[in-house]
Structures are given as C-alpha cells and as structure tokens.
Amino acid sequence: QVQLVESGGGVVQPGRSLRLSCAASGFTFSRYAMYWVRQAPGKGLEWVAVIPYDGSNEYYGDSVKGRFTISRDNSNNTLYLQMHSLRGEDTAVYYCARSHLALYFDSWGQGTLVTVSS
Amino acid sequence: EIVMTQSPATLSVSPGESATLSCRASQSVTINLAWYQQKPGQAPRLLIYGAATRATGIPARFSGSGSGTEFTLTISSLQSEDFAVYYCQQYKEWPLLSFGPGTKVDIK
C-alpha cells in the first residue's frame, strides 16, 4: 500500500535552516506530483510547495517563496523540503502528500512537526 | 486567489443523524473541489473529489454535491468515527490551491 514517511522535523531557532524528507513506497513515485502541506497548531491546512513528477518545475506558496526549496530524488523515491530563514510562523506539522494529476491529495504522510523557537 | 469559506465552523450532531456541511468559493471552481476528513493527531484523508465522486474505500454515507461556487458535503447517519474536522479544497486555480478553514463535527 501507499506509504509516505516524513522525517527531519524538530526544534530550530529563528533564522536557521532545516531539511525535511519524505520516503515514499508502495507506488511508482516517479509518476506523481508531490506536495508539502503544512498545518500550524490548531489551524487549517496550507499548501507549501509542489513539484511535478519529473522535477521539471516547482511552485511555492507566497508565505515561503524565496525561503523554501522543494526537490525530489526519483531514483530513491524521496521528496525533500529545504527550509531557510525559518520564522515563528513556520511552526507547523509538515505533511508530504501525493497528488492525483497535481490537483487533489489522495495520500498523506503522518506529518513531522517543525517548531521554530528561540 | 480563490478564497474558500466553510459553514458552520462547528456542527453538533447526534449519532445516527445526518450532517450537512457547506463550502463556498469566492469565484467559480466548476467541479474542481475535494473534501477531506481529519481526526485529531492524524493526517487528512481524501473523501470526495470532482465535487461528488467518492474516493476509494469511502462509505456511501458520504456524499458531495454542488458546482460553481456552492458545495455541500452530506454525511448520512453519522457514526462515531465520523466526528472529525472536514476541509474543502479547490484545485481549479492550480497551482494556487486553497483550503477552506474547516468545519468541526462534534457529538451533540
């Protein structure tokens, strides 16, 4: 079955960097667009970044543009999110999500918590 | 940017009753709308896409309807496992996807 397992979260000081990973299994990873979606504590869902199946392009939400970079390694079935210049408002659970035709999310990981605090 | 709103914010329902959740888009998304269920401490789960198509494994008591700017998720005969937060999401304006703020369905 489809499995998405995020890792790399933790507590980080404002202004620092962090890299999240998402290991995919149970499907042909290289055929799907992949997203990072986040959820601040007690809040709703916000899409962060998307990368097409072949890594040919990337798109970012306004709140992270210029600070975050999404990438993928199709040979190792892994999705990444490199986060720089972290702010308190980046504190959230970060989910990786498989996207059907890059439109809606048909599978989600369990999430990894990023806490930005001094 | 398409802004999604949901109402009510909280819906109190007794087990066995039906629940009707609303989602509105600030401009037409045709039928490019999905619904998700999220339970505490869990990731969201896809329920409905294309406004009315149930995702794989979703029980028939979940149904979606609507088009354009007005959408409804109906849960008939609520079971204990249905008490959760429900989000709508538009995908008409890709990649500028947007979610609604959610409706919490709790036990009356």
Short mmCIF file of C-alpha atoms in Angstrom, two decimals, chain A residues 48-110:
data_model
loop_
_atom_site.label_atom_id
_atom_site.label_comp_id
_atom_site.label_asym_id
_atom_site.label_seq_id
_atom_site.Cartn_x
_atom_site.Cartn_y
_atom_site.Cartn_z
CA VAL A 48 3.59 24.98 0.82
CA ALA A 49 5.19 23.67 -2.36
CA VAL A 50 4.63 21.33 -5.28
CA ILE A 51 6.98 19.55 -7.66
CA PRO A 52 5.84 17.70 -10.80
CA TYR A 53 6.58 14.02 -11.33
CA ASP A 54 9.80 14.75 -13.22
CA GLY A 55 11.05 17.60 -11.07
CA SER A 56 10.86 19.93 -14.07
CA ASN A 57 9.37 22.81 -12.15
CA GLU A 58 8.44 23.97 -8.69
CA TYR A 59 5.77 26.21 -7.23
CA TYR A 60 5.56 27.75 -3.80
CA GLY A 61 3.01 29.38 -1.58
CA ASP A 62 3.54 33.11 -1.06
CA SER A 63 4.45 32.67 2.60
CA VAL A 64 7.52 30.52 1.81
CA LYS A 65 8.59 31.75 -1.62
CA GLY A 66 12.31 32.53 -1.70
CA ARG A 67 12.99 30.69 1.58
CA PHE A 68 11.94 27.08 0.91
CA THR A 69 13.03 24.71 -1.86
CA ILE A 70 11.24 21.52 -2.83
CA SER A 71 13.14 18.76 -4.61
CA ARG A 72 12.88 15.07 -5.31
CA ASP A 73 15.08 12.06 -5.98
CA ASN A 74 13.11 9.66 -8.12
CA SER A 75 15.87 7.05 -8.00
CA ASN A 76 15.48 6.88 -4.22
CA ASN A 77 11.75 7.63 -4.01
CA THR A 78 12.31 10.58 -1.74
CA LEU A 79 10.84 14.07 -1.53
CA TYR A 80 12.63 16.92 0.22
CA LEU A 81 11.87 20.35 1.60
CA GLN A 82 14.83 22.59 2.34
CA MET A 83 13.76 25.42 4.63
CA HIS A 84 15.87 28.53 5.22
CA SER A 85 15.39 31.70 7.26
CA LEU A 86 12.81 29.99 9.43
CA ARG A 87 10.29 32.12 11.29
CA GLY A 88 7.94 31.51 14.19
CA GLU A 89 5.02 31.40 11.80
CA ASP A 90 6.61 28.41 10.06
CA THR A 91 5.88 26.33 13.16
CA ALA A 92 3.59 23.56 11.94
CA VAL A 93 3.16 19.90 11.18
CA TYR A 94 4.52 19.37 7.68
CA TYR A 95 2.86 16.69 5.59
CA CYS A 96 4.06 15.29 2.32
CA ALA A 97 1.16 14.39 0.09
CA ARG A 98 0.78 12.53 -3.17
CA SER A 99 -1.24 14.39 -5.70
CA HIS A 100 -3.54 12.94 -8.28
CA LEU A 101 -2.74 14.78 -11.51
CA ALA A 102 -1.25 17.53 -9.32
CA LEU A 103 -4.78 18.52 -8.29
CA TYR A 104 -6.02 16.94 -5.06
CA PHE A 105 -4.27 14.85 -2.44
CA ASP A 106 -5.01 11.15 -2.43
CA SER A 107 -2.38 10.02 0.07
CA TRP A 108 -0.74 11.74 3.02
CA GLY A 109 2.15 11.01 5.33
CA GLN A 110 1.76 11.12 9.10
#
